[in-house]
Amino acid sequence: MADDELSLLVSTGLQTLLTSGRISTPLTSMDLLLALISSRPSTSAARGLTIPRLTDLVRVEKVLDALSSNWDHGSILLSHEGGELYITDVHLGNPHVLEAINPRKRKRAPIDEDADSAAGNTPDEISSSNGENDSSISMNTPLGNLSKDLKEVYAILQKSTAKGRLLAERFRSFNGGFEPICTYITKVECAKSRSEADPSNPPNHPFCNLLHFRPLIRPHTDPSLGHCSYLNTCYSEPTYSQSPSITPFPPGTGARVSLPSGLGAGGRGKEKAPCRYLHFEIDWDEKDGPLAPVDTWKTQRLKEPFKIELGMGPDGRDMQVLPPQWINCDLRRFDYSVLGKFHVIMADPPWDIHMSLPYGTMTDDEMRAMPIPTLQDEGLLFLWVTGRAMEVGRECLRVWGYTRVDEVVWVKTNQLQRVIRTGRTGHWLNHTKEHMLVGVKTRTDAAGNLIFPSWANRGLDTDVIVSEVRETSRKPDEVYGLIERMCPGGRKIEIFGRKHNTRPGWLTLGNQLAARIRARYPERFMSVSGQAMITR
């Protein structure tokens, strides 16, 4: 995209987004760029322009700097804070027209007389020191109607603390690649909409530079039925058999992958029936450019840590991350006392939610009897719950000696990055989300106040994860980054894990890890009934 096209898109887009109420000040330049990407240009001047990418952030900031000194639609007030560009306030309306209508009299914001007198400034001095731009910006805006002291308070509140900036810098994502998906899904529909937007001025490219999908048309596919509700997680879809949680058969055996019975989109009780609904795959060609890296959610540590022990975790210093460790065992009978103590526990129990599930479940009494308290003297517990397990999980926290302090919500999206419509759980409503309870080991001081772990980093992440669903019961990988930022270092254990859950710095316990042990140690693998298999 040329510089003049980007300038036109930012100028018209900012005006349109403000007047429509989709954005409001203050906001960062990144927030504005995300709003421009997610919204299609609606003005005749901006139609046909290429939608910017996240890599255009530096160019967008240069455009905003230029518009702050001369913008046809009004005035823009910018500020730089912590390496980010903030759009502090925007006043829509041509300032030159306002000057021509009333060149001498300007509407001045109400002034706190006592505060300004104490500061040693008269109203005339303040008006003259603010300059022409500030007087036009302050008209008819909430920020402009504040007194001088309130403006200072507002500016202070917009600044983050030194600790917050250091923590954010320490755990920021270095690989921030992201590929937005076109709202029209396919390249054909995208090109059709772009050509119909302005027939007299066709765009340079037939379709936009966002990610597209192509429909998979097979002999049994009926396009008139529309999209499959499960898309790439449909049990009848061949791509589901590529799931890392499904044990593959030895090559050359010709055995068919065993899928859960009665849950396929091809019809209940007809797992072998092919799905007649539309499925999709990524429509990418080499000329479209490189795709975003797969593991963009992963974070990296700075090579030179800060001199102060900030965000170091329980050990107070950077520790060497151990390779993945796992134990294949029966979690109901395993002796947890041999493992020692952990700072973080995460569990995704097989709750009995009174539904047909493709795995075994545990009763409520078995869950309450789990010896979780023996694993921790001080620390955090992250417990996945859904359906009726939300109440049972809270009860288990109390029985195990924990206090619930927060809750993380996972909003599930499908392959096309839209909120799923047909969840596989739920008796009354289709579930499109899951919850993860956050508990702290209950320890109180003399006054009865709850003692929080001093090494936990609080206030770094939000309580909402928006991520794509994968095979049954698999949770988003983003949750590991959230936990590891909250507790860098220290000992971490995951209970009820499967082979895709093993990761550096964690000990994973589960009864479906035999395949990983066999793959890692083929010469040592022995099938011993009733004994746990431990690898180091």
XYZ file of C-alpha atoms in Angstrom:
536
model
C 0.000 0.000 0.000
C 1.346 3.409 -0.976
C 1.843 6.132 1.627
C -0.894 8.364 0.186
C -3.363 5.443 0.197
C -2.511 4.636 3.815
C -2.903 8.304 4.788
C -6.332 8.423 3.141
C -7.400 5.185 4.823
C -6.280 6.339 8.307
C -7.885 9.771 7.892
C -11.274 8.556 6.673
C -11.219 5.470 8.893
C -10.534 7.463 12.052
C -13.399 9.833 11.291
C -15.802 6.985 10.456
C -14.897 4.892 13.514
C -15.306 7.863 15.867
C -18.635 9.016 14.455
C -20.007 5.457 14.503
C -18.935 4.982 18.118
C -16.785 1.934 17.399
C -13.767 3.546 19.047
C -13.322 6.261 21.635
C -10.408 8.190 23.040
C -7.978 7.636 24.574
C -6.628 4.711 22.550
C -3.270 3.525 21.263
C -2.148 3.487 17.666
C -2.302 -0.330 17.779
C -5.962 -0.165 18.848
C -6.703 2.088 15.891
C -4.858 -0.223 13.494
C -6.801 -3.265 14.750
C -10.068 -1.345 14.285
C -9.072 -0.421 10.721
C -8.222 -4.052 9.947
C -11.478 -5.433 11.337
C -13.696 -2.839 9.597
C -14.137 -2.449 5.871
C -13.880 1.104 4.485
C -17.382 2.509 4.062
C -16.665 5.880 2.476
C -16.445 6.283 -1.275
C -12.947 7.727 -0.937
C -11.633 4.694 0.947
C -13.395 1.936 -0.978
C -11.078 -0.296 -2.939
C -8.072 0.402 -0.733
C -6.037 -2.512 0.585
C -6.624 -3.260 4.260
C -3.426 -2.620 6.273
C -1.552 -5.286 8.203
C -0.148 -5.281 11.711
C 3.296 -4.728 10.209
C 2.121 -1.271 9.067
C 2.033 0.062 12.648
C 5.109 2.279 12.218
C 3.687 3.778 9.021
C 0.319 4.393 10.676
C 2.030 6.249 13.529
C 3.848 8.464 11.018
C 0.515 9.264 9.388
C -1.011 10.151 12.770
C 1.910 12.475 13.533
C 1.296 14.253 10.239
C -2.459 14.475 10.814
C -1.973 15.914 14.303
C -0.609 19.103 12.725
C -3.022 19.281 9.803
C -6.217 17.219 9.579
C -9.132 18.247 7.393
C -11.704 16.589 9.645
C -10.684 18.218 12.922
C -7.845 18.109 15.434
C -5.894 15.242 16.996
C -3.982 15.328 20.269
C -1.202 12.722 20.553
C 1.113 11.690 23.374
C 4.008 9.240 23.671
C 4.160 7.042 26.750
C 6.208 3.907 27.388
C 7.214 3.530 23.773
C 3.592 3.651 22.569
C 1.716 6.367 20.717
C -1.578 7.377 22.347
C -4.437 9.258 20.671
C -5.391 11.243 23.744
C -8.252 13.284 22.320
C -9.935 14.000 18.984
C -12.167 16.942 18.075
C -14.195 16.472 14.904
C -14.911 19.625 12.901
C -12.769 21.834 10.667
C -10.826 24.231 12.945
C -10.392 26.731 10.073
C -14.155 26.940 9.615
C -14.613 27.553 13.336
C -11.995 30.299 13.212
C -13.745 32.022 10.297
C -17.109 31.938 12.056
C -15.853 33.421 15.323
C -12.221 34.583 15.112
C -12.127 36.293 18.517
C -14.476 34.515 20.887
C -13.742 30.901 21.708
C -15.602 28.598 24.040
C -13.244 28.046 26.949
C -13.393 25.076 29.268
C -14.627 25.767 32.823
C -11.722 26.670 35.093
C -11.300 25.863 38.737
C -10.565 29.384 39.997
C -9.151 28.301 43.367
C -6.885 25.659 41.858
C -5.549 27.966 39.176
C -5.002 30.818 41.632
C -3.058 28.529 43.924
C -0.967 27.465 40.964
C -0.154 31.095 40.206
C -1.818 31.240 36.777
C -4.628 33.529 35.705
C -7.290 32.439 33.208
C -5.766 34.687 30.546
C -2.323 33.163 31.102
C -3.713 29.658 30.810
C -5.581 30.519 27.625
C -2.528 32.064 26.019
C -0.174 29.312 27.141
C -2.373 26.533 25.816
C -2.059 27.807 22.251
C -4.465 27.707 19.341
C -4.517 23.920 18.933
C -5.475 23.206 22.569
C -8.328 25.713 22.477
C -9.853 24.037 19.452
C -9.336 20.570 20.867
C -10.955 21.427 24.201
C -14.264 22.429 22.595
C -17.170 20.029 23.081
C -15.039 17.151 24.379
C -15.175 15.510 27.835
C -11.423 15.867 28.262
C -11.497 19.534 27.298
C -14.116 20.344 29.953
C -11.853 19.203 32.791
C -10.044 21.632 35.047
C -6.275 21.878 35.069
C -5.916 19.672 38.165
C -8.235 17.016 36.770
C -6.293 16.985 33.516
C -3.120 16.310 35.486
C -4.862 13.506 37.392
C -6.121 12.063 34.108
C -2.620 12.148 32.617
C -1.199 10.384 35.694
C -3.863 7.666 35.524
C -2.968 6.982 31.878
C 0.624 6.217 32.829
C 1.552 2.709 33.883
C 3.726 2.090 36.920
C 7.433 1.390 36.586
C 6.884 -2.156 37.861
C 4.097 -2.745 35.372
C 6.226 -1.525 32.455
C 9.182 -3.677 33.509
C 7.025 -6.766 33.883
C 5.346 -6.153 30.523
C 8.726 -5.692 28.863
C 10.142 -8.789 30.502
C 7.350 -11.069 29.320
C 6.376 -9.425 26.055
C 5.912 -11.641 23.003
C 8.770 -11.403 20.521
C 6.977 -13.422 17.837
C 3.774 -11.442 17.562
C 2.694 -12.709 14.145
C -1.021 -12.731 13.454
C -2.955 -13.487 10.280
C -6.440 -11.884 10.282
C -9.069 -13.877 8.405
C -11.156 -12.262 5.679
C -14.816 -11.931 6.664
C -15.842 -13.293 3.254
C -13.931 -16.567 3.938
C -13.172 -17.489 0.305
C -11.181 -15.582 -2.308
C -14.104 -15.773 -4.742
C -16.520 -14.036 -2.361
C -13.858 -11.501 -1.388
C -13.153 -10.587 -5.030
C -16.887 -10.333 -5.727
C -17.461 -7.897 -2.846
C -14.482 -5.751 -3.830
C -15.630 -5.472 -7.426
C -19.183 -4.578 -6.382
C -18.017 -1.929 -3.918
C -16.959 0.505 -6.652
C -17.374 -0.845 -10.221
C -15.941 2.306 -11.768
C -12.702 2.026 -9.769
C -11.688 -1.651 -9.535
C -9.001 -2.494 -6.911
C -5.432 -3.328 -7.870
C -5.773 -6.885 -6.561
C -8.853 -9.082 -7.034
C -8.948 -10.058 -3.347
C -7.595 -8.640 -0.077
C -4.337 -9.705 1.574
C -6.026 -11.390 4.548
C -6.204 -15.135 5.096
C -8.759 -17.080 3.026
C -10.144 -20.621 2.985
C -11.205 -22.884 0.134
C -14.158 -25.307 0.432
C -13.460 -29.025 0.293
C -15.863 -30.473 -2.274
C -15.987 -34.261 -2.065
C -18.334 -36.708 -3.823
C -20.631 -36.823 -0.780
C -20.567 -33.049 -0.070
C -23.840 -31.122 -0.437
C -22.961 -27.376 -0.550
C -26.603 -26.412 -0.123
C -26.459 -27.658 3.492
C -23.939 -24.954 4.421
C -21.009 -25.155 6.829
C -20.465 -28.048 9.173
C -20.894 -26.877 12.747
C -17.698 -28.679 13.788
C -15.592 -27.918 10.668
C -12.090 -29.385 11.160
C -13.069 -30.947 14.514
C -15.827 -33.029 12.921
C -15.339 -36.701 13.796
C -16.144 -37.645 10.200
C -13.495 -35.290 8.828
C -10.214 -36.988 7.808
C -8.174 -34.170 9.358
C -9.493 -35.163 12.797
C -7.493 -38.387 12.610
C -4.325 -36.257 12.483
C -4.954 -35.104 16.042
C -1.913 -35.611 18.290
C -4.193 -37.067 20.967
C -5.321 -40.006 18.797
C -2.903 -42.908 18.901
C -1.814 -43.683 15.318
C -1.770 -47.235 14.048
C 1.539 -48.728 12.860
C 2.201 -47.952 9.190
C 1.223 -50.632 6.747
C -1.426 -52.212 8.965
C -4.278 -50.536 7.106
C -6.174 -50.134 10.375
C -8.744 -47.385 10.561
C -8.534 -44.675 13.184
C -11.028 -45.370 15.929
C -13.270 -42.357 16.481
C -15.797 -41.785 19.282
C -19.089 -43.529 18.628
C -22.345 -41.667 18.090
C -20.895 -38.146 18.019
C -20.034 -37.658 14.361
C -21.624 -34.921 12.266
C -22.682 -37.644 9.831
C -25.473 -38.633 12.229
C -25.764 -40.139 15.699
C -24.758 -43.769 15.717
C -23.297 -43.447 12.209
C -19.631 -42.732 12.837
C -18.695 -44.252 9.490
C -21.115 -42.048 7.559
C -19.289 -39.177 5.819
C -20.258 -35.621 6.696
C -22.201 -34.000 3.863
C -21.680 -30.447 5.117
C -19.007 -28.071 3.853
C -15.501 -28.245 5.296
C -12.591 -25.906 4.575
C -8.833 -25.737 4.301
C -6.477 -22.751 4.085
C -6.334 -21.307 0.563
C -2.705 -20.261 0.328
C -0.350 -19.960 -2.637
C 3.324 -19.061 -2.671
C 2.531 -15.718 -4.281
C 0.343 -14.838 -1.269
C 3.422 -14.425 0.942
C 4.531 -16.279 4.089
C 2.078 -17.394 6.735
C 2.461 -16.455 10.390
C 4.629 -18.792 12.510
C 2.769 -21.621 14.206
C 3.994 -20.979 17.740
C 3.421 -17.225 17.791
C 1.914 -17.432 21.289
C 5.207 -18.465 22.860
C 7.164 -15.907 24.852
C 10.885 -15.516 25.246
C 12.985 -14.181 28.055
C 15.233 -11.166 27.694
C 18.892 -12.059 27.369
C 19.876 -9.542 30.042
C 17.440 -9.649 32.999
C 16.803 -6.594 35.103
C 19.111 -5.901 38.014
C 16.189 -5.934 40.431
C 14.574 -9.281 41.192
C 11.347 -8.502 39.405
C 9.072 -11.218 38.126
C 11.644 -13.920 38.830
C 9.240 -16.362 40.461
C 9.693 -18.428 43.642
C 13.451 -18.913 43.121
C 14.138 -15.185 42.779
C 16.435 -15.746 39.809
C 16.459 -17.240 36.345
C 16.544 -21.019 36.573
C 17.378 -23.572 33.931
C 14.180 -24.991 32.446
C 14.143 -28.781 32.715
C 12.988 -30.928 29.787
C 9.445 -32.350 29.814
C 8.789 -35.025 32.439
C 5.793 -37.330 32.619
C 4.359 -40.253 34.576
C 1.851 -42.699 33.116
C -0.244 -43.964 36.028
C -3.687 -44.470 37.511
C -4.271 -41.082 39.135
C -6.810 -42.483 41.599
C -4.256 -44.825 43.213
C -0.929 -43.115 42.623
C 1.171 -42.150 45.673
C 1.528 -38.375 45.262
C 3.715 -38.006 48.363
C 6.804 -39.182 46.441
C 6.650 -36.122 44.153
C 7.331 -33.407 46.743
C 5.851 -29.916 46.695
C 4.883 -27.720 43.735
C 4.305 -24.016 43.276
C 1.717 -24.437 40.498
C -0.864 -27.165 39.920
C -3.081 -27.345 36.840
C -5.775 -29.984 36.437
C -8.325 -30.797 33.741
C -10.313 -33.533 35.498
C -12.658 -35.942 33.680
C -15.737 -34.574 35.437
C -18.948 -36.548 35.351
C -21.133 -33.982 33.558
C -23.921 -36.529 32.878
C -23.230 -36.708 29.151
C -21.855 -39.293 26.718
C -18.118 -38.619 26.484
C -15.332 -40.376 24.545
C -13.297 -40.944 27.716
C -13.733 -42.316 31.223
C -14.940 -40.028 34.005
C -14.545 -39.808 37.773
C -17.352 -39.441 40.279
C -17.709 -36.402 42.510
C -16.597 -38.419 45.555
C -13.466 -39.596 43.732
C -12.631 -36.004 42.860
C -13.066 -34.829 46.452
C -10.793 -37.651 47.622
C -7.936 -36.615 45.311
C -4.840 -35.926 47.510
C -4.225 -32.485 46.006
C -3.332 -30.906 49.408
C -0.234 -33.114 49.679
C 1.276 -31.469 46.583
C 1.366 -27.904 47.883
C 2.087 -25.886 50.994
C 1.931 -22.531 49.197
C 0.969 -21.815 45.627
C -1.664 -21.615 42.927
C -4.162 -24.134 41.595
C -5.719 -23.822 38.123
C -8.791 -26.055 37.755
C -10.737 -26.504 34.489
C -14.499 -26.861 34.935
C -17.557 -26.951 32.675
C -21.282 -27.565 33.027
C -22.303 -28.882 36.423
C -18.619 -29.240 37.299
C -18.476 -25.490 37.877
C -20.220 -25.963 41.228
C -18.469 -29.251 42.026
C -15.100 -27.647 41.235
C -15.715 -24.820 43.694
C -16.643 -27.364 46.335
C -13.472 -29.353 45.622
C -11.384 -26.193 46.069
C -12.829 -25.734 49.550
C -12.348 -29.412 50.449
C -8.746 -29.348 49.240
C -7.998 -26.207 51.259
C -7.990 -23.505 48.561
C -9.634 -20.115 48.188
C -10.946 -19.146 44.765
C -9.488 -15.768 43.850
C -10.187 -15.508 40.119
C -11.539 -17.244 37.039
C -10.353 -17.484 33.435
C -12.870 -17.826 30.597
C -11.947 -19.551 27.355
C -14.135 -18.318 24.487
C -14.063 -21.013 21.809
C -13.745 -20.171 18.134
C -13.872 -22.509 15.160
C -11.572 -22.966 12.179
C -12.959 -19.782 10.584
C -12.284 -17.826 13.809
C -15.951 -17.401 14.610
C -17.577 -18.280 17.924
C -18.705 -21.895 17.760
C -22.454 -22.403 17.510
C -22.654 -26.083 18.421
C -20.663 -27.085 21.443
C -20.472 -30.755 22.357
C -21.497 -30.061 25.961
C -24.493 -28.398 27.547
C -27.962 -29.644 28.527
C -29.892 -26.386 28.090
C -27.654 -24.218 25.913
C -24.796 -25.077 23.591
C -21.588 -24.222 25.410
C -19.208 -21.892 23.588
C -16.870 -21.350 26.528
C -15.125 -23.085 29.400
C -13.933 -21.833 32.745
C -10.698 -22.283 34.655
C -10.915 -21.554 38.373
C -7.869 -19.928 39.963
C -7.321 -20.880 43.599
C -4.723 -19.952 46.200
C -3.671 -22.310 48.959
C -5.540 -21.024 51.989
C -3.040 -19.461 54.402
C -4.056 -16.649 56.722
C -2.226 -14.251 59.000
C -3.029 -13.465 62.636
C -5.843 -11.142 61.565
C -7.444 -13.800 59.380
C -6.442 -12.193 56.071
C -5.535 -14.452 53.148
C -1.804 -14.584 52.438
C -0.975 -14.455 48.721
C 2.287 -15.881 47.343
C 4.784 -13.034 47.251
C 6.421 -14.387 44.100
C 3.265 -14.355 41.948
C 3.109 -11.699 39.214
C -0.352 -10.181 39.371
C -2.063 -7.959 36.810
C -0.121 -9.115 33.729
C -2.806 -10.958 31.760
C -6.558 -10.685 31.291
C -9.103 -13.284 32.370
C -10.325 -14.054 28.827
C -8.684 -16.360 26.270
C -10.091 -16.423 22.733
C -8.712 -19.491 20.994
C -9.635 -22.115 18.437
C -11.036 -25.472 19.543
C -9.179 -28.614 18.636
C -9.835 -32.257 19.492
C -12.097 -33.219 22.376
C -11.035 -31.918 25.799
C -7.842 -30.252 24.530
C -7.312 -26.842 26.113
C -5.680 -23.775 24.498
C -1.894 -23.530 24.613
C -2.188 -19.861 25.597
C -3.013 -20.898 29.152
C 0.555 -22.146 29.666
C 1.943 -18.728 28.763
C -0.476 -17.098 31.207
C 0.591 -19.394 34.050
C 4.322 -19.173 33.285
C 4.165 -15.372 33.253
C 2.296 -15.417 36.545
C 4.808 -17.832 38.066
C 8.179 -17.864 36.271
C 10.325 -20.766 37.326
C 9.288 -22.911 40.259
C 7.919 -26.448 40.118
C 4.801 -27.000 38.014
C 2.648 -30.105 37.663
C -0.287 -30.891 35.388
C -2.711 -33.627 36.409
C -4.935 -35.550 33.971
C -2.615 -34.623 31.107
C -2.193 -36.320 27.745
C 0.774 -36.587 25.419
C 0.232 -33.156 23.863
C 0.388 -31.564 27.345
C 4.023 -32.432 28.069
C 6.211 -29.363 27.897
C 9.522 -28.043 29.336
C 9.384 -27.043 32.976
C 6.333 -29.199 33.729
C 5.697 -32.648 35.195
C 2.655 -34.277 33.554
C 0.575 -37.031 35.153
C -2.023 -39.053 33.253
C -3.140 -42.497 32.149
C -2.745 -41.813 28.390
C 1.018 -41.197 28.248
C 2.180 -44.728 27.385
C 2.493 -43.867 23.682
C 4.878 -41.004 24.468
C 6.991 -43.242 26.700
C 7.168 -45.881 23.994
C 8.209 -43.301 21.391
C 10.844 -41.730 23.649
C 12.284 -44.947 25.107
C 11.430 -47.823 22.727
C 14.212 -50.002 24.094
C 13.117 -49.521 27.712
C 9.361 -49.803 27.329
C 7.784 -52.572 29.371
C 4.082 -53.063 29.923
C 3.823 -53.651 33.655
C 0.303 -53.839 34.986
C -0.515 -51.750 38.035
C 2.815 -49.886 38.169
C 3.560 -46.300 37.282
C 6.081 -45.663 34.528
C 8.458 -42.792 35.303
C 10.921 -41.150 32.866
C 13.569 -38.656 33.673
